[in-house]
Coordinates of C-alpha atoms and ligand atoms in Angstrom, one line a residue:
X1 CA 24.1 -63.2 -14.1
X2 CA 22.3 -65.4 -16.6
X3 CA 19.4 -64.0 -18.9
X4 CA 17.1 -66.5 -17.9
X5 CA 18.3 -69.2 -15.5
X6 CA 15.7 -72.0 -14.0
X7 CA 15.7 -70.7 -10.5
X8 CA 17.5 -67.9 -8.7
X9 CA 18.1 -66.4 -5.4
X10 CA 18.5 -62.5 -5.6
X11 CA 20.9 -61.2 -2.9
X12 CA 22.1 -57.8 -1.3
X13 CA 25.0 -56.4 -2.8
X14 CA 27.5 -54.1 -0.7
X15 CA 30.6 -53.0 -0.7
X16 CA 31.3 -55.3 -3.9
X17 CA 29.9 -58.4 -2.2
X18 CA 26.9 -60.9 -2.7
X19 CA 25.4 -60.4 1.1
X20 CA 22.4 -62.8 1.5
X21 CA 19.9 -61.7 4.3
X22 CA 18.0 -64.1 7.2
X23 CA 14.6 -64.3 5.4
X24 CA 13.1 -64.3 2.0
X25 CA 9.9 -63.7 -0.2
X26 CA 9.1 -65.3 -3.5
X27 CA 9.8 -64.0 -6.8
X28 CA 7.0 -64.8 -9.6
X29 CA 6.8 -64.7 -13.5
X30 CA 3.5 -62.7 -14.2
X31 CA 2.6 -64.4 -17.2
X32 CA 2.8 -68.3 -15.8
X33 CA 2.4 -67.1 -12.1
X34 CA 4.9 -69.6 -11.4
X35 CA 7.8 -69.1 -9.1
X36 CA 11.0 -68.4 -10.4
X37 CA 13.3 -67.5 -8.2
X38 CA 14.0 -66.1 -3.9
X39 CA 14.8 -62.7 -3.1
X40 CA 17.1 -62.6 0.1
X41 CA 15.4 -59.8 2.0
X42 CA 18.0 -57.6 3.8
X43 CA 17.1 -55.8 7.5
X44 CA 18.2 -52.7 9.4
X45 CA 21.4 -54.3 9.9
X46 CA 22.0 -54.7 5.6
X47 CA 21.2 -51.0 5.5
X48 CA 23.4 -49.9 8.3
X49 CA 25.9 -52.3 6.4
X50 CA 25.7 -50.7 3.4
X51 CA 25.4 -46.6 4.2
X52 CA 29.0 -47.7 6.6
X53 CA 30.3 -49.3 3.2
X54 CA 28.8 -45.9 1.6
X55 CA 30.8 -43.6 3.7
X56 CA 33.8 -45.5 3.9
X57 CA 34.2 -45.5 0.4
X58 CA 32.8 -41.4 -0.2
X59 CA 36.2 -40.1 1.0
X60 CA 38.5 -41.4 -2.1
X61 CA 35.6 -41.5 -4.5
X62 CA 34.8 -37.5 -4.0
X63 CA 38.5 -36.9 -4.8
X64 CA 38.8 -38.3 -8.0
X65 CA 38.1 -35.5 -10.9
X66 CA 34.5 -35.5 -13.0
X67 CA 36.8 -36.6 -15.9
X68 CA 37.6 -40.0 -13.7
X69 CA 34.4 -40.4 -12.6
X70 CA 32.9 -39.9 -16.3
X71 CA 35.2 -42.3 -18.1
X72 CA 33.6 -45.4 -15.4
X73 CA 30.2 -44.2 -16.2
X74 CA 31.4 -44.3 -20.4
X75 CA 32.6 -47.9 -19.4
X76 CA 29.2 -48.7 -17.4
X77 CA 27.3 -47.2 -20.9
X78 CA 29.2 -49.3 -23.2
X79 CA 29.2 -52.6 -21.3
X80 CA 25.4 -52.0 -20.7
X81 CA 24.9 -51.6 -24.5
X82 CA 26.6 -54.2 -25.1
X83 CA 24.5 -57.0 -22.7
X84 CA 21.0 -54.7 -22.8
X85 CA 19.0 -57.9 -24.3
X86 CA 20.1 -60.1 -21.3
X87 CA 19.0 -57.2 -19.3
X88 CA 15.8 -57.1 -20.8
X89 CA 15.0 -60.4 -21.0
X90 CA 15.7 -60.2 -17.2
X91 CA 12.9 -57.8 -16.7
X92 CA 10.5 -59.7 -19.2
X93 CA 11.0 -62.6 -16.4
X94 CA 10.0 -60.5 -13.6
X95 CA 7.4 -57.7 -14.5
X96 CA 6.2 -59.5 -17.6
X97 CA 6.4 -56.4 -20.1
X98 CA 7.6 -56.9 -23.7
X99 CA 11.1 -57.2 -24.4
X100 CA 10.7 -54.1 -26.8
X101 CA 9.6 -52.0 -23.9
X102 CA 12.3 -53.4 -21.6
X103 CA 14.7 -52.2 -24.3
X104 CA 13.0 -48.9 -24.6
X105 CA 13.2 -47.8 -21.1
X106 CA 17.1 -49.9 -21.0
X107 CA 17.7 -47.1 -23.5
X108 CA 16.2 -44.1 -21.9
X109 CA 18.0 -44.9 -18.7
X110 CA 21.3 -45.1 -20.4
X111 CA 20.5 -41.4 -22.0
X112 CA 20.7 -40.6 -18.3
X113 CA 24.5 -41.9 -18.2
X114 CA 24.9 -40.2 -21.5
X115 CA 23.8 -36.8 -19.7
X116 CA 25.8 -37.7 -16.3
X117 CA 29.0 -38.3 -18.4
X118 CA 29.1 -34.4 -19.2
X119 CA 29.6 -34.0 -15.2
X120 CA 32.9 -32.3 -16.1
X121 CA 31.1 -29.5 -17.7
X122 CA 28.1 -29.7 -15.8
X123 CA 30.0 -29.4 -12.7
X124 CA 31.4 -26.1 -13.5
X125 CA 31.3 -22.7 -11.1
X126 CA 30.9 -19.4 -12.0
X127 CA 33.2 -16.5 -11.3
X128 CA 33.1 -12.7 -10.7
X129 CA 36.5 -11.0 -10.5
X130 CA 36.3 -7.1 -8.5
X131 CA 33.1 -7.7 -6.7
X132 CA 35.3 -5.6 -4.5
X133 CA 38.5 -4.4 -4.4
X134 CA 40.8 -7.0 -5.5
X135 CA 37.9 -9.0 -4.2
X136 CA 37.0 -12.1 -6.1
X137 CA 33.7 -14.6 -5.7
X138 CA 33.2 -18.2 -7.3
X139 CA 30.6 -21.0 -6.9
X140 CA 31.1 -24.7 -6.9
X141 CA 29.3 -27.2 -7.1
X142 CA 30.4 -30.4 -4.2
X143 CA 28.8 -33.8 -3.5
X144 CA 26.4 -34.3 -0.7
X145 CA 27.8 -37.9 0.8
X146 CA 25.6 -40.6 0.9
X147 CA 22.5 -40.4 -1.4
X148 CA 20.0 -43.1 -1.4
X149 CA 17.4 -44.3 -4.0
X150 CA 14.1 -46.0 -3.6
X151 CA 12.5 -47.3 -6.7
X152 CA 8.9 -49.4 -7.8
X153 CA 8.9 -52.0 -9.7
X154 CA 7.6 -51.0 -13.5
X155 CA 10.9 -49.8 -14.5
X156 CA 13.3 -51.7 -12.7
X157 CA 16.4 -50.4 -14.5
X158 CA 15.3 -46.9 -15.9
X159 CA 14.3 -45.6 -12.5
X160 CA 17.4 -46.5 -10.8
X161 CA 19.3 -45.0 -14.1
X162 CA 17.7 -41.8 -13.2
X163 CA 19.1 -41.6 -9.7
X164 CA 22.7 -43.3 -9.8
X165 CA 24.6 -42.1 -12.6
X166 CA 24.2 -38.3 -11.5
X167 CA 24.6 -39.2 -7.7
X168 CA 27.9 -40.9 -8.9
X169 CA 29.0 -38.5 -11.6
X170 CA 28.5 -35.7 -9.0
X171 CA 30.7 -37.2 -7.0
X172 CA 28.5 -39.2 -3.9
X173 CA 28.2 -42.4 -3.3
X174 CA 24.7 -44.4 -3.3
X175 CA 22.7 -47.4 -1.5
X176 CA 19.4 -48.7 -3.8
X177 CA 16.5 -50.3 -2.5
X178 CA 15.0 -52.1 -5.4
X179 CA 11.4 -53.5 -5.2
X180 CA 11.3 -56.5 -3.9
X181 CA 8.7 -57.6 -7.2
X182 CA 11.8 -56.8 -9.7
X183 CA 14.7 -57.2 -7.8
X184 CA 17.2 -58.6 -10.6
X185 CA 18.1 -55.7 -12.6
X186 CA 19.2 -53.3 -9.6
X187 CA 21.9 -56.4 -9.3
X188 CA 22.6 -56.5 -12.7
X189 CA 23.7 -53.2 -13.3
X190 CA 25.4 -53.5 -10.2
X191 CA 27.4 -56.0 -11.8
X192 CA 27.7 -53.9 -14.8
X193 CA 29.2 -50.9 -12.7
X194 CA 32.0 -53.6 -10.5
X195 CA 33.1 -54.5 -14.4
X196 CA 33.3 -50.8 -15.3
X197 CA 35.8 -50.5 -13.0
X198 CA 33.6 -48.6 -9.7
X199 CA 35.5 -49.5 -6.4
X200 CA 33.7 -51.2 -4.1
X201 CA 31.6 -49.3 -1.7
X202 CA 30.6 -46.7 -4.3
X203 CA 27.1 -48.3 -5.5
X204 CA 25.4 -50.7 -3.2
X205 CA 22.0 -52.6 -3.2
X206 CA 20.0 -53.8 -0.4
X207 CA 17.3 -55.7 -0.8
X208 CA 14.3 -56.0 1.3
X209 CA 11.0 -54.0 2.0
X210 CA 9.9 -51.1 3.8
X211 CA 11.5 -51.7 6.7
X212 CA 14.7 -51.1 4.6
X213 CA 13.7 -48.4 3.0
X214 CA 12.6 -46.4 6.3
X215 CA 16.0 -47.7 8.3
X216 CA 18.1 -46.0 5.2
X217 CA 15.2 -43.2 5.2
X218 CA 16.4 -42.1 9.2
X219 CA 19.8 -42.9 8.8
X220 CA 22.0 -40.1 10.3
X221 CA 24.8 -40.7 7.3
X222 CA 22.3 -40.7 4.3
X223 CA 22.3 -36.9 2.9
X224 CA 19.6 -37.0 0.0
X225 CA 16.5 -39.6 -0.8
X226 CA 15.4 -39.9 -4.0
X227 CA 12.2 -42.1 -4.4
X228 CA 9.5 -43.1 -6.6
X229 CA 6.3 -45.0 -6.4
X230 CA 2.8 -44.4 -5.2
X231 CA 1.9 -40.6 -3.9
X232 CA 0.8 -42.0 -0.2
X233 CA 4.4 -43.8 0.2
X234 CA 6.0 -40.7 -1.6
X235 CA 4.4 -38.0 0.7
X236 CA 5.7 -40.3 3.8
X237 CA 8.9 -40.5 2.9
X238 CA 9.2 -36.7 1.9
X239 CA 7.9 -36.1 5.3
X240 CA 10.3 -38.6 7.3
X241 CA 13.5 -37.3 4.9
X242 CA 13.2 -33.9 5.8
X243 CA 12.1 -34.1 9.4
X244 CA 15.3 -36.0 9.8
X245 CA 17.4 -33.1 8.0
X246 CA 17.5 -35.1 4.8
X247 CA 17.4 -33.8 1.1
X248 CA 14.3 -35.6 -0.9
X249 CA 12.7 -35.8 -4.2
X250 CA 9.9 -37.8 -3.8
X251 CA 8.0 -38.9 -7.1
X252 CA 4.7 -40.1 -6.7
X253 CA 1.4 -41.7 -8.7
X254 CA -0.5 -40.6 -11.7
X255 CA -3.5 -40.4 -13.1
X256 CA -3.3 -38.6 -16.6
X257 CA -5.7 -36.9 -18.7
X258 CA -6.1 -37.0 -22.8
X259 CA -8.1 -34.2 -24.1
X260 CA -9.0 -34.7 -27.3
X261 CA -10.2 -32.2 -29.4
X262 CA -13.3 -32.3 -32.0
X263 CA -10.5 -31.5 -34.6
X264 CA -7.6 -33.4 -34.0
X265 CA -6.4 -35.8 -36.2
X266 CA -8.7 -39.0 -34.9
X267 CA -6.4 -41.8 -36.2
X268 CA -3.0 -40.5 -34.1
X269 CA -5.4 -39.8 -31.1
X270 CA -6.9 -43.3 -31.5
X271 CA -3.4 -45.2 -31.7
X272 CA -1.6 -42.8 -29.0
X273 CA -4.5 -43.7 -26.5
X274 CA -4.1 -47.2 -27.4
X275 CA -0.3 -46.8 -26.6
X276 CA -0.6 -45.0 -23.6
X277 CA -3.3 -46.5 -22.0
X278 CA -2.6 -50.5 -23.0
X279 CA 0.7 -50.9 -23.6
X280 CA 2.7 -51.9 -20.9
X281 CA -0.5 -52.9 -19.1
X282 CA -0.9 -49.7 -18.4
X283 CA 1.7 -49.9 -16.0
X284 CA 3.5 -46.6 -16.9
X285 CA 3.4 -43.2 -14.8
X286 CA 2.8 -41.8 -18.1
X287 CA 0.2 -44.1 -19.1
X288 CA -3.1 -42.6 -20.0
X289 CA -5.7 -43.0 -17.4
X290 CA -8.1 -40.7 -18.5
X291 CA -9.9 -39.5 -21.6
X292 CA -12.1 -36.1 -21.7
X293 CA -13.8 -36.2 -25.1
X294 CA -14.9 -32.4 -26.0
X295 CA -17.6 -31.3 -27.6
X296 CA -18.4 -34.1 -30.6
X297 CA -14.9 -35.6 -30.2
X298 CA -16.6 -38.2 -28.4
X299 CA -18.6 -39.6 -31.5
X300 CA -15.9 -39.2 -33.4
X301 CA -13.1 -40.9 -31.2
X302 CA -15.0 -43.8 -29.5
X303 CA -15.9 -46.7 -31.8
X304 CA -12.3 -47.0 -33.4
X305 CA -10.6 -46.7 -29.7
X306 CA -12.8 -49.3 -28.5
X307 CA -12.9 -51.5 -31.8
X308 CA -8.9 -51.7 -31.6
X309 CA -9.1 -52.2 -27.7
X310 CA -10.7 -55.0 -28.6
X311 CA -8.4 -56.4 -31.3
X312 CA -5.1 -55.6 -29.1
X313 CA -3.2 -59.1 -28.7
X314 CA -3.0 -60.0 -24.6
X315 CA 0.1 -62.1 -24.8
X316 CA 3.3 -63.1 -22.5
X317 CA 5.8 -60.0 -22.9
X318 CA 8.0 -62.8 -24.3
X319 CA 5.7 -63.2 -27.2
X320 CA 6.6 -61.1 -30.4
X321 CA 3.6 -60.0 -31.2
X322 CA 2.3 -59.1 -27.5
X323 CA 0.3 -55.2 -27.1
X324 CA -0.6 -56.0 -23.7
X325 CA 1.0 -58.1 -21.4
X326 CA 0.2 -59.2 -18.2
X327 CA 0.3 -57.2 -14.5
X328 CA 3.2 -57.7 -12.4
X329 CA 2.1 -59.3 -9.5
X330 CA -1.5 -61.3 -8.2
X331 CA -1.7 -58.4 -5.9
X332 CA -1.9 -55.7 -8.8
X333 CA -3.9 -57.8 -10.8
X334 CA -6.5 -58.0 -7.9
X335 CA -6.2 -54.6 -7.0
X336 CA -7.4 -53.9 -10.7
X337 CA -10.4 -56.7 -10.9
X338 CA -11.6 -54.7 -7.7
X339 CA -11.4 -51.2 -9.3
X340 CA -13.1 -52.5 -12.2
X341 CA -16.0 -53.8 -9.6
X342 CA -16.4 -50.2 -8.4
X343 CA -16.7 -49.1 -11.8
X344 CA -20.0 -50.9 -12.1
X345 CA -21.1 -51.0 -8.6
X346 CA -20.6 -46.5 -9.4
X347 CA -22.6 -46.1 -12.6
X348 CA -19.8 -46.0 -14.9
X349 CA -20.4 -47.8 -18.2
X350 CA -18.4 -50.4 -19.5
X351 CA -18.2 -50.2 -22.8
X352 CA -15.3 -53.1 -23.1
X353 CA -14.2 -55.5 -20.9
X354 CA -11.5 -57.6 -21.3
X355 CA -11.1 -59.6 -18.1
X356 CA -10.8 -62.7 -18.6
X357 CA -9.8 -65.4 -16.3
X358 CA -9.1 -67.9 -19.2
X359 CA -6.3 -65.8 -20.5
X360 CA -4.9 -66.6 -17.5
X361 CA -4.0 -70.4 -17.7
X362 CA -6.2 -71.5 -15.3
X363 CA -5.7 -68.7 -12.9
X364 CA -1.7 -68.6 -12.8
X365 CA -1.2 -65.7 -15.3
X366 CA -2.3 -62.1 -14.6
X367 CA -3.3 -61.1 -17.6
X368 CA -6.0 -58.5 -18.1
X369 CA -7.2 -56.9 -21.4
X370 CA -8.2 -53.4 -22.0
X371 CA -11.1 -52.3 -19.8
X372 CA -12.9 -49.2 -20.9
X373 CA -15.6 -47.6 -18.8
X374 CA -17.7 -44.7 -20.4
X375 CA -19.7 -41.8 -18.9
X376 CA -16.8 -41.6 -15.4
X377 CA -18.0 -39.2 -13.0
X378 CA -15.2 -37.1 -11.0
X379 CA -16.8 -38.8 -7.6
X380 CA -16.4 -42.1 -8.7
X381 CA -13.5 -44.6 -7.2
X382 CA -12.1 -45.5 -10.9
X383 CA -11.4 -41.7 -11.3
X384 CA -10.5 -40.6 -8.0
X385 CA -8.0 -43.4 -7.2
X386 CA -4.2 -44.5 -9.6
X387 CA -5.9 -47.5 -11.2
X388 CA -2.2 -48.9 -12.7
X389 CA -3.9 -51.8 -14.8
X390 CA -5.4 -51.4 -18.5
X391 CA -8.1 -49.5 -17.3
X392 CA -9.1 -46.4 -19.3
X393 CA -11.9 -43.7 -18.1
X394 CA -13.6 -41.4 -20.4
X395 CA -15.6 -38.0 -19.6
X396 CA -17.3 -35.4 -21.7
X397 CA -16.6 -31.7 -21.6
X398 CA -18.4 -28.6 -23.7
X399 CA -15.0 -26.9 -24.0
X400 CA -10.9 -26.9 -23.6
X401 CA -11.2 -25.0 -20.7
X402 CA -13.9 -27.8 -18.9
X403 CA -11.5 -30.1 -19.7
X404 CA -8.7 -28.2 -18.5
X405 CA -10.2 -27.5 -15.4
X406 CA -11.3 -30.8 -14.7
X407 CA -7.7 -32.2 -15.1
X408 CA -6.6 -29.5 -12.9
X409 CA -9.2 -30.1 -10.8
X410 CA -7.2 -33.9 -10.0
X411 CA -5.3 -34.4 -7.0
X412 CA -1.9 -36.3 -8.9
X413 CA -1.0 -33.7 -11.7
X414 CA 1.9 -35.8 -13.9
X415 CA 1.2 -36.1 -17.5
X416 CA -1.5 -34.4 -19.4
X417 CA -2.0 -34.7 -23.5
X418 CA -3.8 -32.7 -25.9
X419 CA -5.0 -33.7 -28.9
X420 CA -5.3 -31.1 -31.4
X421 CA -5.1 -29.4 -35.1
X422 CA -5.1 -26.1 -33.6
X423 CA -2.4 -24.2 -32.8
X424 CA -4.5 -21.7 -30.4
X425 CA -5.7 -25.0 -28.4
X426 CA -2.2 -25.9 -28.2
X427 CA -1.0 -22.4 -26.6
X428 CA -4.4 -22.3 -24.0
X429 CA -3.6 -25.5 -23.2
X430 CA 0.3 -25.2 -22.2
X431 CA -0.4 -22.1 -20.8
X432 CA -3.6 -23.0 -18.2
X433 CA -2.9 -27.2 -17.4
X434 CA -1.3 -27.9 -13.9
X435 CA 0.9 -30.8 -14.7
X436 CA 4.7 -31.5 -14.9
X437 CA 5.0 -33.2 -18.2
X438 CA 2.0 -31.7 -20.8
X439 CA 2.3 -33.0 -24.4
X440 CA 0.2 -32.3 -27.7
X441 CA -0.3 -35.0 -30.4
X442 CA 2.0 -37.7 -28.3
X443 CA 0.9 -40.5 -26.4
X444 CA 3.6 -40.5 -23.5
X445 CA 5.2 -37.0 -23.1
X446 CA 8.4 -38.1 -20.9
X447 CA 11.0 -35.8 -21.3
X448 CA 14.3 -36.7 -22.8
X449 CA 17.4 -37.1 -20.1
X450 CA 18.8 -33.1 -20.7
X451 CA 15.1 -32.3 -19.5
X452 CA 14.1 -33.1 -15.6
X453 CA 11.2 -35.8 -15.0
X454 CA 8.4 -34.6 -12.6
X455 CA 5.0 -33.7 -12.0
X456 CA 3.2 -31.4 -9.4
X457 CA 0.6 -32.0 -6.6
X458 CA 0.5 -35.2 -5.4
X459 CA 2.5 -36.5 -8.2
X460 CA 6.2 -34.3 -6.8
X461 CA 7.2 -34.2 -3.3
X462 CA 10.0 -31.6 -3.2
X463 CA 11.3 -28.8 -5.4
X464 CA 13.5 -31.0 -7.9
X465 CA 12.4 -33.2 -10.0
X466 CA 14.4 -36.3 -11.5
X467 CA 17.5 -36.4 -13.9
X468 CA 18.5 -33.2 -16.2
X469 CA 19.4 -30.3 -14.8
X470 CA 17.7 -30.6 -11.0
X471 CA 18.9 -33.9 -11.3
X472 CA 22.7 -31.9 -10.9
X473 CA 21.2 -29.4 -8.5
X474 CA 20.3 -32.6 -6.3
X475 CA 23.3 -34.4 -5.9
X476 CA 25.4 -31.2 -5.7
X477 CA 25.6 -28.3 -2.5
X478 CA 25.9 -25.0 -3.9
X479 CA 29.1 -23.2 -2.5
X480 CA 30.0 -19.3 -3.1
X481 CA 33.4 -18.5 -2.1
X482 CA 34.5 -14.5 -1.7
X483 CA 38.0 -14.1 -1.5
X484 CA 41.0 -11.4 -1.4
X485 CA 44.5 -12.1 -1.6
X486 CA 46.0 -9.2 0.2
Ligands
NAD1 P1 5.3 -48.5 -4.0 O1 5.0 -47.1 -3.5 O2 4.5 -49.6 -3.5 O3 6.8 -48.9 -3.8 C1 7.9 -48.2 -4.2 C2 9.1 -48.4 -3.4 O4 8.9 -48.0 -2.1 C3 9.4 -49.9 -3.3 O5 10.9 -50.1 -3.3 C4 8.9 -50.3 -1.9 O6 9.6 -51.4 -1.3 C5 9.1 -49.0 -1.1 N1 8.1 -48.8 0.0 C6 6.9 -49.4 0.1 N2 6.3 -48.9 1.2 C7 7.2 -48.1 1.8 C8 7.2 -47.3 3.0 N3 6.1 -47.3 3.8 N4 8.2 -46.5 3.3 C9 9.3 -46.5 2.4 N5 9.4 -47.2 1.3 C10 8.4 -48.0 1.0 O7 5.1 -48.4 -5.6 P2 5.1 -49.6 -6.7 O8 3.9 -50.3 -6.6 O9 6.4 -50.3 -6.6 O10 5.2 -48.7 -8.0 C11 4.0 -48.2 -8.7 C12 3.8 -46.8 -8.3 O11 4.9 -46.0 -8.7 C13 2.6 -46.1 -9.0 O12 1.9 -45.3 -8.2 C14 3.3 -45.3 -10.1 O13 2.5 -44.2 -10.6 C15 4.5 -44.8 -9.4 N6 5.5 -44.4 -10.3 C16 5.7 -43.1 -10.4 C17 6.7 -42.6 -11.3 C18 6.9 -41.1 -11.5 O14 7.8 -40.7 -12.2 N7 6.2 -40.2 -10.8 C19 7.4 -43.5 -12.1 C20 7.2 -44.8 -11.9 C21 6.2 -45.3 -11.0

C-alpha cells in the first residue's frame, strides 16, 4: 500500500484476499476535510466469511509450536520497523494527528509484539510431582479458537497491536473490525503479517460498522471479544458477548483527573497538562480531562497553563511544528463545539477559547484549539460526559482527599495523575484513587506492554484488562491435568 496515494478504496481482507463489500462510506482527511479515499463496507455475510476463514485456518495454526508462531511475529516486528513512517504517514492522512505521535503509538504497539514473541516462555505450565501416590498434576495453557477485536479510531494500529499479536502468539486465530474513520492501518499491518509469512486465514479484517461488529459479536464460532471505544458501546458489547457464552474485555471512555498539588513542581505540572490535555487533540484515553487545583495550587498553576494554551501551534498533523492538530471527523468536531456550548449555557467559565472557524479553511478542516473552562461543577455536562476534543475542566478542592474523592466520585475511572513534591501525597494517593492506570509527576501514565492496560467502572468491562500478562490469561484456557501411570 502506498504512504499517501491520491485516492483509495479500503477493502475487507480475509483469508489472504482483498474482499470488497456492496456499499461504501467516505473516508476524509481531518485537516482539509476533503475526501480521500472509499471504504468498502463489509455485511453479515463478510463476517460470516471471515470467522469460516478463522476456523478453517485455527486447526493447523494451533499445532504449530510458540517458537513457530514467535519467529512470524519477529518477522511481522522487523518488517513493521522497517516501513513504520509509511505507516504513520498513513494514519496522519486519516485521523490527522502528528506523524511523531503516529510513530509513538507505532512503537508502543510493536512493544506488544515484542512481549507476545516471549509466548514460548509465557506459555509455560506448572507441575507438581506426588500430589498423590505416583500421582502427578500439570497446567497448560491452550488457545480459545476464534478471537475477535473491535477497535476506535484514535489509535488505529496500537489498539489492534494490543489484541492480535497475543491472540496469534497464543495460538488462535483473529477477525478485526477496524473503525470505519481509520480503516487503512488495520490493512496495512495485514499486509505486513501475509509478508511475515502468516498463512492465510490466521488474521483477517472486515470492514464495515456496527452491524459487523454485532454479527461477529453473536457468532456461535467466535470464542473471546476484545473491544475498545466509548463505555455505552463497551458495556453493550460486554453484555451481548457473554450472554452469548462469549469471553470479553471491553475497554471503554475516560474522563481523567490531574490533582495538582500546592507543592508540586509548577513547570512539569504545567507542560504535562499541556501534553495530556492538547496534544493529540485531546483525543487520547489517557488524555487529561480534568484538573482539581488544591488548596493555592490554583493561583499558582493557572496563568502559565492558560498563557501556553494559548501559544500552542493548531496546525495539520503533517506540519512539523504542529501541538494540536485537528479532530478526526466533522462529527467529533461538532460533538465538541456543542460540549463547549453547554459549558457556558452551565456557568462554567471560559477562561480560553480557541475555537475558531478560520483555522479551519473555510469550514473544511476540523481544527479546534485548547478550550479551557474554569470553576466546572460535578453537575455540569462538560464534566459529567467524555468530552474527546481539546477541552480541559478545572475544579478546586481544600485537600488531597477532596480531590480524591471527587475523582472517585466519577463514573469512568481510567487514568488519574498527581502532581506532587511529597512523598506522603504520593502514597495516600496510590493507596485511596479508584482508577486503573494512576501516575505521579507524568502526563499520560500508560503502562508499558509487560504491564496490562485497563481502567475500572465504566472505563473496564470484564476482569482482564489489555496486553501484559491478562493479555496471556485472555487468549489462553487454563487446563490442570492429574495423572497416574499405573
Ligand atoms: P466507538 O465506541 O464509537 O467505536 C468503537 C468501535 O466500535 C468501532 O469499530 C465501531 O465501529 C464499533 N461500534 C460502534 N457502535 C457499535 C455497536 N453498537 N456495537 C458494536 N460495535 C460498535 O468509539 P470511537 O469513537 O471509535 O473511539 C473513541 C472512544 O474510544 C472514546 O470513548 C475513548 O475514550 C475510547 N477509547 C478507550 C480506550 C481505552 O483503553 N479504554 C482506548 C482508546 C479509545
Amino acid at each position: 500500500m502506498d504512504a499517501k496515494p491520491d485516492f483509495y478504496t479500503v477493502s475487507s481482507i480475509i483469508a489472504g484476499r482483498s474482499t470488497p463489500g456492496s456499499r461504501s462510506s467516505e473516508l476524509y482527511n481531518p485537516a482539509t476535510g476533503e475526501v480521500i479515499g472509499a471504504l468498502s463496507l463489509g455485511d453479515k455475510s463478510a463476517a460470516d466469511a471471515a470467522v469460516a476463514a478463522a476456523s478453517k485456518a485455527f486447526p493447523a495454526w494451533k499445532e504449530r509450536g510458540p517458537s513457530q508462531r514467535s519467529r512470524i511475529l519477529m518477522r511481522f516486528r522487523e518488517l513493521a520497523e522497517m516501513r513504520k513512517v509509511d505507516l504513520a504517514q498513513i494514519i496522519t492522512h486519516e485521523h490527522g494527528k502528528p506523524e511523531v505521535d503516529a510513530l509513538g503509538s507505532i512503537q508502543r504497539g510493536l512493544e506488544v509484539v515484542e512481549f507476545a514473541m516471549g509466548a514460548p516462555h509465557l506459555l509455560k505450565g506448572e507441575n507438581s510431582d506426588h500430589v498423590g501416590t505416583g500421582v502427578s498434576t500439570r497446567s497448560s495453557r491452550r488457545p480459545l479458537g476464534v478471537c475477535v477485536g473491535i477497535t476506535p479510531f484514535n489509535y488505529p494500529a496500537m489498539i489492534p497491536m494490543w489484541m492480535f499479536p497475543l491472540a496469534l502468539a497464543c495460538g488462535n486465530t483473529f477477525v478485526l473490525k477496524p473503525s470505519e474513520k481509520t480503516p487503512s492501518a488495520a490493512n496495512f499491518l495485514a499486509e505486513l503479517l501475509q509478508e511475515a509469512g502468516l498463512p492465510d486465514g490466521v488474521f483477517n479484517v472486515v470492514h464495515g460498522g456496527s452491524d459487523v461488529a454485532s454479527a461477529l459479536i453473536e457468532h456461535p464460532d467466535v470464542k473471546a471479544v476484545s473491544f475498545v471505544g466509548s463505555s455505552a458501546v463497551a458495556r453493550s458489547v460486554y453484555h451481548k458477548g457473554t450472554a452469548a457464552g462469549k469471553r470479553v474485555q471491553a475497554l471503554g471512555g475516560a474522563k481523567n483527573h490531574a490533582i495538582v498539588m500546592p507543592d508540586a513542581d509548577m513547570p512539569n505540572a504545567v507542560s504535562a497538562i499541556l501534553n495530556g490535555a492538547f496534544n493529540s487533540a485531546g483525543q487520547r484515553c489517557m488524555a487529561i480531562a480534568v484538573v482539581v487545583a488544591v488548596d493555592d495550587a490554583h493561583e499558582k498553576l493557572m496563568p502559565e497553563l492558560v498563557q501556553k494554551a494559548a501559544e500552542m501551534k493548531v496546525a495539520a498533523g503533517s506540519d512539523a511544528d504542529c501541538e494540536v492538530p485537528p479532530v478526526t471527523s466533522r462529527q467529533q468536531y461538532e460533538k465538541i463545539v456543542a460540549a463547549v456550548d453547554s459549558g457556558v449555557t452551565d456557568g462554567a467559565k471560559l477562561l480560553l477559547d480557541r475555537r475558531d472557524p478560520q483555522a479551519n479553511r473555510d469550514g473544511k478542516g476540523y481544527f479546534i484549539g485548547p478550550i479551557i473552562f474554569d470553576d466546572v461543577g460535578r453537575e455540569m455536562q462538560i464534566y459529567q460526559n467524555e468530552i474527546f476534543g481539546p477541552v480541559l475542566a478545572v475544579m478546586k478542592a481544600a485537600t488531597l482527599e477532596e480531590a480524591i474523592a471527587i475523582s472517585n466520585s466519577h463514573e469512568l475511572g481510567n487514568g488519574a495523575v498527581l502532581f506532587t513534591n511529597s512523598g506522603k501525597a504520593a502514597q495516600i494517593f496510590e493507596r485511596d484513587i479508584l482508577c486503573g492506570m494512576p501516575g505521579v509527576n507524568v502526563p499520560v501514565p500508560s503502562p508499558v506492554a509487560y504491564y496490562s492496560f485497563g481502567g475500572n467502572r465504566g472505563s473496564l468491562f470484564g476482569d482482564l484488562a489489555a496486553h501484559g500478562p491478562d493479555g496471556i490469561n485472555f487468549y489462553t484456557r487454563r487446563q490442570v491435568l492429574t495423572s497416574r501411570w499405573p
